[in-house]
Coordinates of C-alpha atoms in Angstrom, one line a residue:
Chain A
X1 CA 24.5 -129.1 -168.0
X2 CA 26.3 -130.8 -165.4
X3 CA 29.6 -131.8 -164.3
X4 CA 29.1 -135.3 -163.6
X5 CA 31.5 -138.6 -162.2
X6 CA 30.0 -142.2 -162.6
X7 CA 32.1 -144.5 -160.7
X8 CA 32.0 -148.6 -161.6
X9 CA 33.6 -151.4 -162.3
X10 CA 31.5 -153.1 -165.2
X11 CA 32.8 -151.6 -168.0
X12 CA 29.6 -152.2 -169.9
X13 CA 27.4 -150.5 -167.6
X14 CA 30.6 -147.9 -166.8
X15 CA 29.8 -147.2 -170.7
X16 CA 26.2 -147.3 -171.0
X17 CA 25.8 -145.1 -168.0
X18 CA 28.1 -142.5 -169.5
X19 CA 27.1 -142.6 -173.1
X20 CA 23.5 -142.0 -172.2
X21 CA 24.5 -138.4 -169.6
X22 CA 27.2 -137.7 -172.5
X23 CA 24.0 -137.7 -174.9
X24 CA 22.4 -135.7 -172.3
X25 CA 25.2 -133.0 -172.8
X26 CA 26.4 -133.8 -169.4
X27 CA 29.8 -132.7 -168.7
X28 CA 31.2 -136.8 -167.7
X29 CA 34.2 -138.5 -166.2
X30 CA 34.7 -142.2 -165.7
X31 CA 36.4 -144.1 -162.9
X32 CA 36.6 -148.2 -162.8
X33 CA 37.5 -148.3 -159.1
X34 CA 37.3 -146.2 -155.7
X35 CA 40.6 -144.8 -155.3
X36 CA 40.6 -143.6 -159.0
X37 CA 37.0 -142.7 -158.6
X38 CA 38.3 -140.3 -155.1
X39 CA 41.2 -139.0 -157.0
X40 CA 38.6 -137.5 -159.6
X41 CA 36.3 -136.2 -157.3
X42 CA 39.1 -133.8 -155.3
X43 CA 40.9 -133.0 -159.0
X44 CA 37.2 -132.4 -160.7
X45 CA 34.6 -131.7 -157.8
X46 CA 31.7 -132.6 -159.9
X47 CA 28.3 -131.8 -159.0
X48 CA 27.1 -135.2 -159.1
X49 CA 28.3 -138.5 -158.2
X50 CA 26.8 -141.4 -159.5
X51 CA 29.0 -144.2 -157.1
X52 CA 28.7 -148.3 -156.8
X53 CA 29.3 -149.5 -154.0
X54 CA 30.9 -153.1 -154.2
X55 CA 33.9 -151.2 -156.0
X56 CA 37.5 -152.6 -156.2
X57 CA 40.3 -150.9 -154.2
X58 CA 38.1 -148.2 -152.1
X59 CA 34.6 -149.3 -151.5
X60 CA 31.5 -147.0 -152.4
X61 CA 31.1 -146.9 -148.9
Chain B
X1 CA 56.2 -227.1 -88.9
X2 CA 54.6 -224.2 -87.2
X3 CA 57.2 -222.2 -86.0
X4 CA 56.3 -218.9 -84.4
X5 CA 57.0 -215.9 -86.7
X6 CA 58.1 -218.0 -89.7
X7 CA 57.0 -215.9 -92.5
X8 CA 54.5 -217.4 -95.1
X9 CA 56.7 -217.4 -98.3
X10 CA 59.2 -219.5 -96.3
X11 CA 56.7 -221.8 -95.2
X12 CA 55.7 -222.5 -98.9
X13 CA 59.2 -223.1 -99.5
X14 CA 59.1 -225.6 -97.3
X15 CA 56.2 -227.0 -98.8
X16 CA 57.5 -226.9 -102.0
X17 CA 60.7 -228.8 -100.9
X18 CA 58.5 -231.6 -98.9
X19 CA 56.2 -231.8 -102.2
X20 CA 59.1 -232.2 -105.0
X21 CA 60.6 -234.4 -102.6
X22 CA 60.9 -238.0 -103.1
X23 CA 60.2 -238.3 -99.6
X24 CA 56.5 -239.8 -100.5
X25 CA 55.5 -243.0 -102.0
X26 CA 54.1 -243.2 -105.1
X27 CA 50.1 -244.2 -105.6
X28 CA 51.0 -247.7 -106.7
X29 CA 53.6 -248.0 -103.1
X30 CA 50.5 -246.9 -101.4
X31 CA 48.4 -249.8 -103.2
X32 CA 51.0 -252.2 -102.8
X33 CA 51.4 -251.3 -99.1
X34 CA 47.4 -251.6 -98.8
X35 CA 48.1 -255.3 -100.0
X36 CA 50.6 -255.8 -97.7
X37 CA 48.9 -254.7 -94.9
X38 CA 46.0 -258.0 -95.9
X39 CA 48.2 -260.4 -95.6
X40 CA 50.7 -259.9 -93.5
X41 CA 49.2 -260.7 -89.9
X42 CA 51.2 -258.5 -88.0
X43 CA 49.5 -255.7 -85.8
X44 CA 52.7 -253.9 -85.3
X45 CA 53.2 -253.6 -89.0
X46 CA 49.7 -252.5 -90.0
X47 CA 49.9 -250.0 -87.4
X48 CA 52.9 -248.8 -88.5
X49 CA 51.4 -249.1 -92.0
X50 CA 48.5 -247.2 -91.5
X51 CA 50.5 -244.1 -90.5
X52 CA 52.3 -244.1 -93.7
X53 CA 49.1 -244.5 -95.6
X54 CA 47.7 -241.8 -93.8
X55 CA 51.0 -239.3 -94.0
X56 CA 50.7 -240.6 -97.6
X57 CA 47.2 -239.8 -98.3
X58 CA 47.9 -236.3 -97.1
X59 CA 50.7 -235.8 -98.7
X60 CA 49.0 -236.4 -101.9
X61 CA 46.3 -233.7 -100.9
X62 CA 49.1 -231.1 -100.6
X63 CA 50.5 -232.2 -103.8
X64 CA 47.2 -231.8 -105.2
X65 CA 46.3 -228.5 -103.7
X66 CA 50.2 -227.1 -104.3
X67 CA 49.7 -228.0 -108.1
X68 CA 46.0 -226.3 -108.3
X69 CA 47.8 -222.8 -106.1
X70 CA 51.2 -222.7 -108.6
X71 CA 49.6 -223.8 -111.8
X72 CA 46.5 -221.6 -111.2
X73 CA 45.5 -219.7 -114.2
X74 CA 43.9 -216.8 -112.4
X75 CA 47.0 -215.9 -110.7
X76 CA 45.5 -212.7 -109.2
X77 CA 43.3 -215.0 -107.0
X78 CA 44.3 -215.9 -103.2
X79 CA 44.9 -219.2 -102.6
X80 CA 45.1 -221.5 -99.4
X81 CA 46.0 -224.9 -98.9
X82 CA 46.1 -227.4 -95.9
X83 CA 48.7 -230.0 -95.0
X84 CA 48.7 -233.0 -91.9
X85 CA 46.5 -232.5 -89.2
X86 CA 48.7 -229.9 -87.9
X87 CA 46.4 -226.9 -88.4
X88 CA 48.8 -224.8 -89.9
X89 CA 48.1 -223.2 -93.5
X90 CA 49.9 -221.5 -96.0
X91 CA 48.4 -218.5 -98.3
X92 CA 49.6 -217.9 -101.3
X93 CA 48.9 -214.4 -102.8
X94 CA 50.6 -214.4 -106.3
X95 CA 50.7 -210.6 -106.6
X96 CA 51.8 -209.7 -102.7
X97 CA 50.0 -206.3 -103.3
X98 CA 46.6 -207.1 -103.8
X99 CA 46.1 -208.7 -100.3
X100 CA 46.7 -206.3 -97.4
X101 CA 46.2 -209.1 -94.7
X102 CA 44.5 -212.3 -95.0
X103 CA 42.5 -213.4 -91.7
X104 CA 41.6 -217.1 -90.3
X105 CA 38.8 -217.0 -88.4
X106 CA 39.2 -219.5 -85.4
X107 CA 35.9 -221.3 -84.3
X108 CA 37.1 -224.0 -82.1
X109 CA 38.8 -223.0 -79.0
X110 CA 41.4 -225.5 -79.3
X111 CA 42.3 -225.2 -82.9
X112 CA 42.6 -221.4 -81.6
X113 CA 45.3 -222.6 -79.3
X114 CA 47.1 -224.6 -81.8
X115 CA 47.6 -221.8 -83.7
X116 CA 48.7 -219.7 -81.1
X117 CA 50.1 -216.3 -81.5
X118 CA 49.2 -214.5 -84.9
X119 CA 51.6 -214.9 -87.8
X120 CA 52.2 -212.5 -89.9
X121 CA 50.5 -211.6 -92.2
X122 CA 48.2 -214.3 -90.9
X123 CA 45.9 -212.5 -88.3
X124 CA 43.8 -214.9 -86.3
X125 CA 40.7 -214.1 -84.9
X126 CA 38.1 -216.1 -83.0
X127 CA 34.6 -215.8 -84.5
X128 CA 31.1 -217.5 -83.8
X129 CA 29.8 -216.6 -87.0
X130 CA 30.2 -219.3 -90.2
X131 CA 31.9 -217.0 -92.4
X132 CA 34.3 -217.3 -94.9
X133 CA 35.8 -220.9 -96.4
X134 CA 36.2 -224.3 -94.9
X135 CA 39.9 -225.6 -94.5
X136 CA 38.6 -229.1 -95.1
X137 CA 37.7 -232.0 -92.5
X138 CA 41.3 -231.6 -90.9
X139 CA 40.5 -228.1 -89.3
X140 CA 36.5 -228.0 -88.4
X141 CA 36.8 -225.0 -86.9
X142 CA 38.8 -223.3 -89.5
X143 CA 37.4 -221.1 -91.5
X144 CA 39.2 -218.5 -94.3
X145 CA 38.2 -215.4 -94.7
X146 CA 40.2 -212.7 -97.2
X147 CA 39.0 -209.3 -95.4
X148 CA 40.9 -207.4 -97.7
X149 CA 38.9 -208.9 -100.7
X150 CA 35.8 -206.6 -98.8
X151 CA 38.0 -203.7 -98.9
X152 CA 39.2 -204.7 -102.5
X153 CA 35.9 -204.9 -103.7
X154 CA 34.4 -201.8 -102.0
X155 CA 37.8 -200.3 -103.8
X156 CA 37.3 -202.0 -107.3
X157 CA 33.4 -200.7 -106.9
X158 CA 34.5 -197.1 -106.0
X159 CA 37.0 -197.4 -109.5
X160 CA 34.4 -198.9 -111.4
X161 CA 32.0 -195.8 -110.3
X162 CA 34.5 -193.3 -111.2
X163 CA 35.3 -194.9 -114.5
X164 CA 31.7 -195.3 -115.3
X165 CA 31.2 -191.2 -114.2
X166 CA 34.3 -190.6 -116.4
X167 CA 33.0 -192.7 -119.3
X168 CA 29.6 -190.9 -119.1
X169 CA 31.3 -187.6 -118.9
X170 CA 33.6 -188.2 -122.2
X171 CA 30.1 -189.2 -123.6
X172 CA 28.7 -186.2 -122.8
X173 CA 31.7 -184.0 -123.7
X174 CA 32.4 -186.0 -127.0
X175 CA 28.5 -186.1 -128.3
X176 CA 28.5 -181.7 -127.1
X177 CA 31.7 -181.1 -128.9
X178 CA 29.7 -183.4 -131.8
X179 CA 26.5 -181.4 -131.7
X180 CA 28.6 -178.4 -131.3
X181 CA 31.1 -178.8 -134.3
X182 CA 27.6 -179.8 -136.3
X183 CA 26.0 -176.7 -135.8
X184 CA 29.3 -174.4 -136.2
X185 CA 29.5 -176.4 -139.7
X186 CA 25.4 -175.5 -140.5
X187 CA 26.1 -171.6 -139.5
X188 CA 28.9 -171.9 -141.9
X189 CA 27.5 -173.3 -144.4
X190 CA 24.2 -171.5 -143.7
X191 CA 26.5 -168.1 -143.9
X192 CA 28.4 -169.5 -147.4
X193 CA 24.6 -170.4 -148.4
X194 CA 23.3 -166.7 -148.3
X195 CA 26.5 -164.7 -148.9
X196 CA 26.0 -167.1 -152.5
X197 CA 22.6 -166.2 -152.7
X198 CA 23.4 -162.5 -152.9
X199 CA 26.3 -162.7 -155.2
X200 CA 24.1 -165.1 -157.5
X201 CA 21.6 -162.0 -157.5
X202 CA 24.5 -159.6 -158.1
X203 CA 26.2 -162.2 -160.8
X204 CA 22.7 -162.5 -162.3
X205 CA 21.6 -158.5 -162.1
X206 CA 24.5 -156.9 -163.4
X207 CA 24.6 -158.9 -167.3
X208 CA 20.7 -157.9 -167.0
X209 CA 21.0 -154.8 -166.2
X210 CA 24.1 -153.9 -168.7
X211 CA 21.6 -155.9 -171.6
X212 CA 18.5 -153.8 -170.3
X213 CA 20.2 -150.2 -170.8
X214 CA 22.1 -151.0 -174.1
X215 CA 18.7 -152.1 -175.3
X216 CA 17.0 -149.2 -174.1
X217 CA 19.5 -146.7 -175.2
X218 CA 19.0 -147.8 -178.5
X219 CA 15.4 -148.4 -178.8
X220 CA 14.8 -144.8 -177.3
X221 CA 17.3 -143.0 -179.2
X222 CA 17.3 -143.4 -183.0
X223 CA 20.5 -140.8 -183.6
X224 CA 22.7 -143.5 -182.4
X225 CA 25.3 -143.4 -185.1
X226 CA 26.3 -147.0 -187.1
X227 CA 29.8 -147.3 -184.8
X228 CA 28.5 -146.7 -181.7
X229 CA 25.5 -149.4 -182.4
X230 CA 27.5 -151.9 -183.4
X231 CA 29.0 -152.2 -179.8
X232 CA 26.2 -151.7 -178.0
X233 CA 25.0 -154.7 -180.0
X234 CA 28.1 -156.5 -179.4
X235 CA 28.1 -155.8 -175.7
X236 CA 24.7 -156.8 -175.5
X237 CA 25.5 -160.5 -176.8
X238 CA 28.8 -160.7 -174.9
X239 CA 26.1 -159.3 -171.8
X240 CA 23.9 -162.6 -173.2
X241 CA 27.1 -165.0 -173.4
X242 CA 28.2 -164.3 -169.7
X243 CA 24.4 -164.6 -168.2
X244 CA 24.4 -168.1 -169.9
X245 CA 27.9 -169.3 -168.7
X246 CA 26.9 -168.3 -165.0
X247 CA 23.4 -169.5 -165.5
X248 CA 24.8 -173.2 -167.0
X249 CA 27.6 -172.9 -163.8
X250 CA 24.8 -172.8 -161.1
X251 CA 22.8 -175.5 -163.1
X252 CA 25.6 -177.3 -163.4
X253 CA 26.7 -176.7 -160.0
X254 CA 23.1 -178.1 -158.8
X255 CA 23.0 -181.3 -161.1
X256 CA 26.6 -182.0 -159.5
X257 CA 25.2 -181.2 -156.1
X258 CA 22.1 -183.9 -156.8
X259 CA 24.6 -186.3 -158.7
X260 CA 23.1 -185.6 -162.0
X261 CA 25.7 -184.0 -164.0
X262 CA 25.7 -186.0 -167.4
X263 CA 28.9 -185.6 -169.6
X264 CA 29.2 -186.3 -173.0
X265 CA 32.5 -187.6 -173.6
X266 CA 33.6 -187.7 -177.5
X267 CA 37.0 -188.1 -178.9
X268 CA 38.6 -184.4 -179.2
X269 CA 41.6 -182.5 -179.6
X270 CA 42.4 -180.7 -176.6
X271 CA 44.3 -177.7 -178.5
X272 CA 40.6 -177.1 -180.0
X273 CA 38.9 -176.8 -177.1
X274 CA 41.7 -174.6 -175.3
X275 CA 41.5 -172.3 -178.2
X276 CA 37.7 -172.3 -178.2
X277 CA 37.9 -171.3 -174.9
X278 CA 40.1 -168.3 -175.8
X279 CA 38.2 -167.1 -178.1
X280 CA 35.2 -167.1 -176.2
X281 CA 36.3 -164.6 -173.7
X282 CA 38.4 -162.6 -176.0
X283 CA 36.1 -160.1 -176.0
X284 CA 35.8 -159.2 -172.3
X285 CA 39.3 -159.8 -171.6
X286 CA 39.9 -157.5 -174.3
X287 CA 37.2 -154.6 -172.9
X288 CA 39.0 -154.5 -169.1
X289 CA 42.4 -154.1 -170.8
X290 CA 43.7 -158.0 -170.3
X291 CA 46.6 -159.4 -173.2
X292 CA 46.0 -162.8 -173.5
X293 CA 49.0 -164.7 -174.6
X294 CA 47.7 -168.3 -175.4
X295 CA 50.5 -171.2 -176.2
X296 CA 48.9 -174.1 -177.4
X297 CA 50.8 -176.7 -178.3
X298 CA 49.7 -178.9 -181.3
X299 CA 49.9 -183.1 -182.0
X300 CA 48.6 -184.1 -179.1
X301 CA 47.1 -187.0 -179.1
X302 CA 43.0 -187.0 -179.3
X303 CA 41.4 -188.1 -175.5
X304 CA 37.6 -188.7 -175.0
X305 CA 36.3 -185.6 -173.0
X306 CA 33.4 -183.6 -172.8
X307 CA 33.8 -180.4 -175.1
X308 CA 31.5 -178.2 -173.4
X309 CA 32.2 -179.2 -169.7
X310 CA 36.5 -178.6 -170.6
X311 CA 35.5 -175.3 -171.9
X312 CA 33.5 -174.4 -169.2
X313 CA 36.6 -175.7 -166.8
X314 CA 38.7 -173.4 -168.7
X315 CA 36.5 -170.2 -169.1
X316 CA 35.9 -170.5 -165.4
X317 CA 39.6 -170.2 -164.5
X318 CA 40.2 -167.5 -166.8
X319 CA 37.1 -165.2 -165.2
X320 CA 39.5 -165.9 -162.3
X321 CA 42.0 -164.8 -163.6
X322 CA 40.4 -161.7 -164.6
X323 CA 38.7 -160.9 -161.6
X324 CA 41.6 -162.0 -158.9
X325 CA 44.1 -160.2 -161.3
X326 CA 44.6 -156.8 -159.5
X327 CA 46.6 -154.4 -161.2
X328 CA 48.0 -156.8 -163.6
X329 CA 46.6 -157.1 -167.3
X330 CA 48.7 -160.3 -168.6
X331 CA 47.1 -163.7 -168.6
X332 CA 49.0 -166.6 -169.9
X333 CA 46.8 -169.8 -171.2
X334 CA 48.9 -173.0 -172.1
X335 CA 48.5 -176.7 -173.2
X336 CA 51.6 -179.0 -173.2
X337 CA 52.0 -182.5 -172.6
X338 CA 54.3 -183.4 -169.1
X339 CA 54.9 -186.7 -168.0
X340 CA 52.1 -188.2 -170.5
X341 CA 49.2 -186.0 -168.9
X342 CA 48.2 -183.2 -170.8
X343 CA 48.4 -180.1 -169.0
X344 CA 46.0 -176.7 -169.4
X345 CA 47.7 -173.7 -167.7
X346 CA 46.1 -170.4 -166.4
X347 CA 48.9 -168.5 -165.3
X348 CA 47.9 -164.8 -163.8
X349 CA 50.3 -162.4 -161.9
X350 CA 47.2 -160.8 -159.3
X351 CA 46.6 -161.6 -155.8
X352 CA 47.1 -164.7 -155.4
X353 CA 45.9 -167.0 -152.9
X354 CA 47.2 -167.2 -149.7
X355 CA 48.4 -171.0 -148.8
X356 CA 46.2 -171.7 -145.6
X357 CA 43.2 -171.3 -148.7
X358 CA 44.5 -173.0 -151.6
X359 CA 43.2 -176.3 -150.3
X360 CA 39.9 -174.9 -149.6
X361 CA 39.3 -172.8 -152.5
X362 CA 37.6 -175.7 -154.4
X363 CA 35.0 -176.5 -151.8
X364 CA 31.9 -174.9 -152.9
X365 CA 30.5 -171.5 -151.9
X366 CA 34.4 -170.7 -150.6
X367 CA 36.1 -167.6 -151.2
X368 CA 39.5 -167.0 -149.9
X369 CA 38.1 -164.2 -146.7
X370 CA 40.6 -161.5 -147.7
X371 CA 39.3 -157.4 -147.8
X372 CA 40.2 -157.2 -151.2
X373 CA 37.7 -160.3 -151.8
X374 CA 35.4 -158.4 -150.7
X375 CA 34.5 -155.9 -153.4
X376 CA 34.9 -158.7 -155.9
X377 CA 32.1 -160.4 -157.0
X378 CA 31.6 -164.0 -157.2
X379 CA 29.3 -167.5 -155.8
X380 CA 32.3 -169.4 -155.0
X381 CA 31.3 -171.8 -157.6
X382 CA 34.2 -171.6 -160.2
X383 CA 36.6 -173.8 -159.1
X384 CA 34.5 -175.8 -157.6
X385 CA 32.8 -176.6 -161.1
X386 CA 36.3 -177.2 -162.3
X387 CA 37.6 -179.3 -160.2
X388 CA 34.2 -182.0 -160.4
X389 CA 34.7 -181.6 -164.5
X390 CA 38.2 -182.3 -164.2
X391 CA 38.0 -185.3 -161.8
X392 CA 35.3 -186.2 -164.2
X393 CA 38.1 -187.0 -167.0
X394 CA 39.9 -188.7 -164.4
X395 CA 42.3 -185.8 -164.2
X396 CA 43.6 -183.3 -161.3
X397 CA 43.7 -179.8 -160.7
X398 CA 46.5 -178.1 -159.0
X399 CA 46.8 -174.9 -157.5
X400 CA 50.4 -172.8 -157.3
X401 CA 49.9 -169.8 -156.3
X402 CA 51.7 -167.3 -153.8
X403 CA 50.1 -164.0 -152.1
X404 CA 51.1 -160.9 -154.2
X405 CA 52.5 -162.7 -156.7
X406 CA 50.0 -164.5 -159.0
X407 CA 48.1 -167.6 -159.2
X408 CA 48.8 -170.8 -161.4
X409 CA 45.7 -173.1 -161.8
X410 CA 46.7 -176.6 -163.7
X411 CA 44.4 -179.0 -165.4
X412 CA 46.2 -182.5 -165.7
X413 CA 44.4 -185.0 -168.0
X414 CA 45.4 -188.5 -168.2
X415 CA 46.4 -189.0 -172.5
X416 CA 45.2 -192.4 -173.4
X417 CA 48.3 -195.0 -173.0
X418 CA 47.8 -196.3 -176.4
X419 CA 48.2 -192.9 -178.2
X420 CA 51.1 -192.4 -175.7
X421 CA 52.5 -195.1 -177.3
X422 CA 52.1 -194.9 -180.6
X423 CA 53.4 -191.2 -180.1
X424 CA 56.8 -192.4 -178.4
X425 CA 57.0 -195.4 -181.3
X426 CA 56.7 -192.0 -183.8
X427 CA 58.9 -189.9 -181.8
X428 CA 61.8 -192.1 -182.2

């Protein structure tokens, strides 16, 4: 089990991503932009990081 | 008459006195006196006589020649003229300026001494050559010659050169700055060309890839409980709904681009279609957290418009709204009637659109360069589409909008005067 942050701005694919690691009994947060998606990172430090790049606010770059 | 030093304007004043003159018999004296001279037998007289004819005669050739030099159309040409058989002449150089000097060239010796010293501006010169004009039978060894006209020529050459380099040279520059401002315009375009090629592959990838999980997720997991696949079923139409609008807005986009958009125009309600459009993105408005407030209002009169194409208009301004929104969740949607047009209203309070690019944000391909842009996705198609629908109903799309502080998009449509009519006749 892992501690896990998907960041994207598609809700649907925000969703799909984290209902299918949920079902996986992942530990998972949710962030629709980069700066939200940075602010969980320093408050959660997950293990894993599953980022988009074209992001609004703070790019995945 | 040929006074040393006398300048040549005052002896054409002179000339012009003796020529208005009545100092000269007229043509029919001079016949009469021709008569005159037959019959009466007098040697004395016919001597006397022939004098006068002769001052006549050449009088008559000074009128003559006076009249061509002062009535002359091309009054930037130097003129001469001859009078007795004094061998005096007069120049006459309408514009002063154009003639530096103007030279006689003396042939016979004794017509050299006649003349005597050099008049300004005459300059005499002796010459063996035959150059230059003949003065006429009076002076046979009087010839004209207009040096400066060389010099003037040589002059008008050398302008004609340098205006023919300059000419050349505009060419060149105008047809570079052409050839250049062509090919900044085909980088442009060739730059809007691929940056919409990616974000049609990113606009085309992402419904896809949302459709391909849901259906995935469900076909490989059977403990999916009821609730759960119900929205993935939803999403997965809405996924479906949004792949066909941006799929019909690049077709559309291309049959405009080829001049083969077809529209069907039938006679509808407008508050139909604006609601119909509501509804139709209810649902993703609704999943990113956006309040649609939509105030239609109702009686307006029926117009002939294509159903499909306004929607399209419509949706397309409120995915704008959605994406260029920002922070801010509240979208407004409107339809009122100002001024007899009827008037569709997206009204967001997002980014807005800075004023240098509201005129260009409905040329096709263009998005407004800003960083926040950036991570927004989009072909630059939208309003593009909207504004060749709109101007298809013979309508207008305005643009209000200010940086920070929201965007208003406005669809005008003409109502049909008739129905105005009748609806003023029923207001009253």
């Amino acid at each position: 089990m892992s501690r896990i942050l998907v960041v994207e701005d598609e809700p649907a694919i925000l969703r799909g991503l984290a209902d299918n690691l949920k079902r996986e009994l992942h530990d998972v947060w949710t962030a629709a932009d980069g700066e939200a998606g940075y602010q969980l990172i320093k408050q959660k430090k997950p293990d894993l990081v599953i980022l988009d790049l074209m992001l609004p606010k703070l790019s995945g770059y | 008459m040929l006074d040393a030093g006398l300048h040549h304007q005052e002896i054409l004043a002179q000339v012009r006195r003796t020529v208005n003159g009545e100092r000269w018999p007229s043509p029919a004296a001079v016949y009469l006196a021709r008569d005159l001279v037959r019959t009466l037998d007098a040697p004395d007289v016919e001597a006397r006589l022939a004098v006068l004819l002769h001052e006549t005669e050449q009088a008559e050739a000074l009128q003559r020649n006076s009249a061509r030099l002062l009535t002359s159309a091309n009054r930037d040409e130097p003129g001469w003229m001859t009078h007795g058989d004094l061998a005096w002449l007069v120049s006459v150089t309408p514009s002063p300026g154009r003639l530096d000097e103007l030279v006689v060239v003396v042939r016979a010796r004794e017509a050299l001494a006649s003349l005597s010293t050099a008049q300004r501006p005459l300059r005499l010169a002796s010459a063996t050559e035959a150059a230059g004009e003949a003065l006429g039978e009076s002076f046979p060894g009087l010839r004209l010659v207009l040096p400066a006209q060389d010099a003037q020529n040589s002059r008008s050459r050398q302008a004609f050169f340098v205006f023919g380099l300059l000419l050349a040279l505009t060419f060149t520059l105008l047809a570079g700055y052409l050839l250049w401002r062509d090919v900044q315009r085909d980088l442009r375009l060739a730059e809007m060309r691929s940056q919409f090629v990616s974000s049609v592959t990113h606009e085309l990838k992402t419904p896809l890839t949302a459709i391909r999980m849901f259906t995935e997720t469900l076909r490989l997991d059977d403990d999916v409980d009821r609730q759960t696949r119900s929205e993935y079923l939803d999403t997965i139409l809405h996924e479906t709904d949004r792949l066909s609008r941006f799929v019909d807005n690049v077709l559309d986009f291309g049959n405009i681009e080829r001049g083969k958009k077809i529209y069907r125009f039938e006679t509808l309600r407008l508050d139909a279609v604006v609601e119909g459009a509501a509804r139709a993105i209810q649902y993703p408005l609704e999943r990113a957290g956006f309040a649609l407030d939509v105030a239609v209002e109702r009686g307006l009169p029926p117009l002939a418009a294509d159903s499909d194409a306004l929607q399209q208009a419509i949706l397309n301004l409120l995915t704008n709204a959605m994406k260029y929104s920002g922070d801010s969740r509240r979208i407004r949607l409107g339809l009122d009637r100002q001024n007899g047009d009827a008037r569709i209203q997206v009204v967001d309070q997002g980014v807005g659109i800075a004023p240098a690019d509201q005129g260009r944000v409905l040329e096709r391909f263009y998005r407004a360069p800003t960083p926040e842009n950036e991570h927004i996705p989009g072909a630059g198609l939208g309003l593009t589409l909207v504004a060749h629908i709109v101007s298809a109903h013979g309508g207008a799309v305005e643009i209000d909008s200010r940086l920070g502080a929201g965007s208003t998009v406005t669809i005008r449509l003409p109502l049909p005067e008739s129905d105005r009519a009748t609806h003023s006749r029923s207001d009253r």
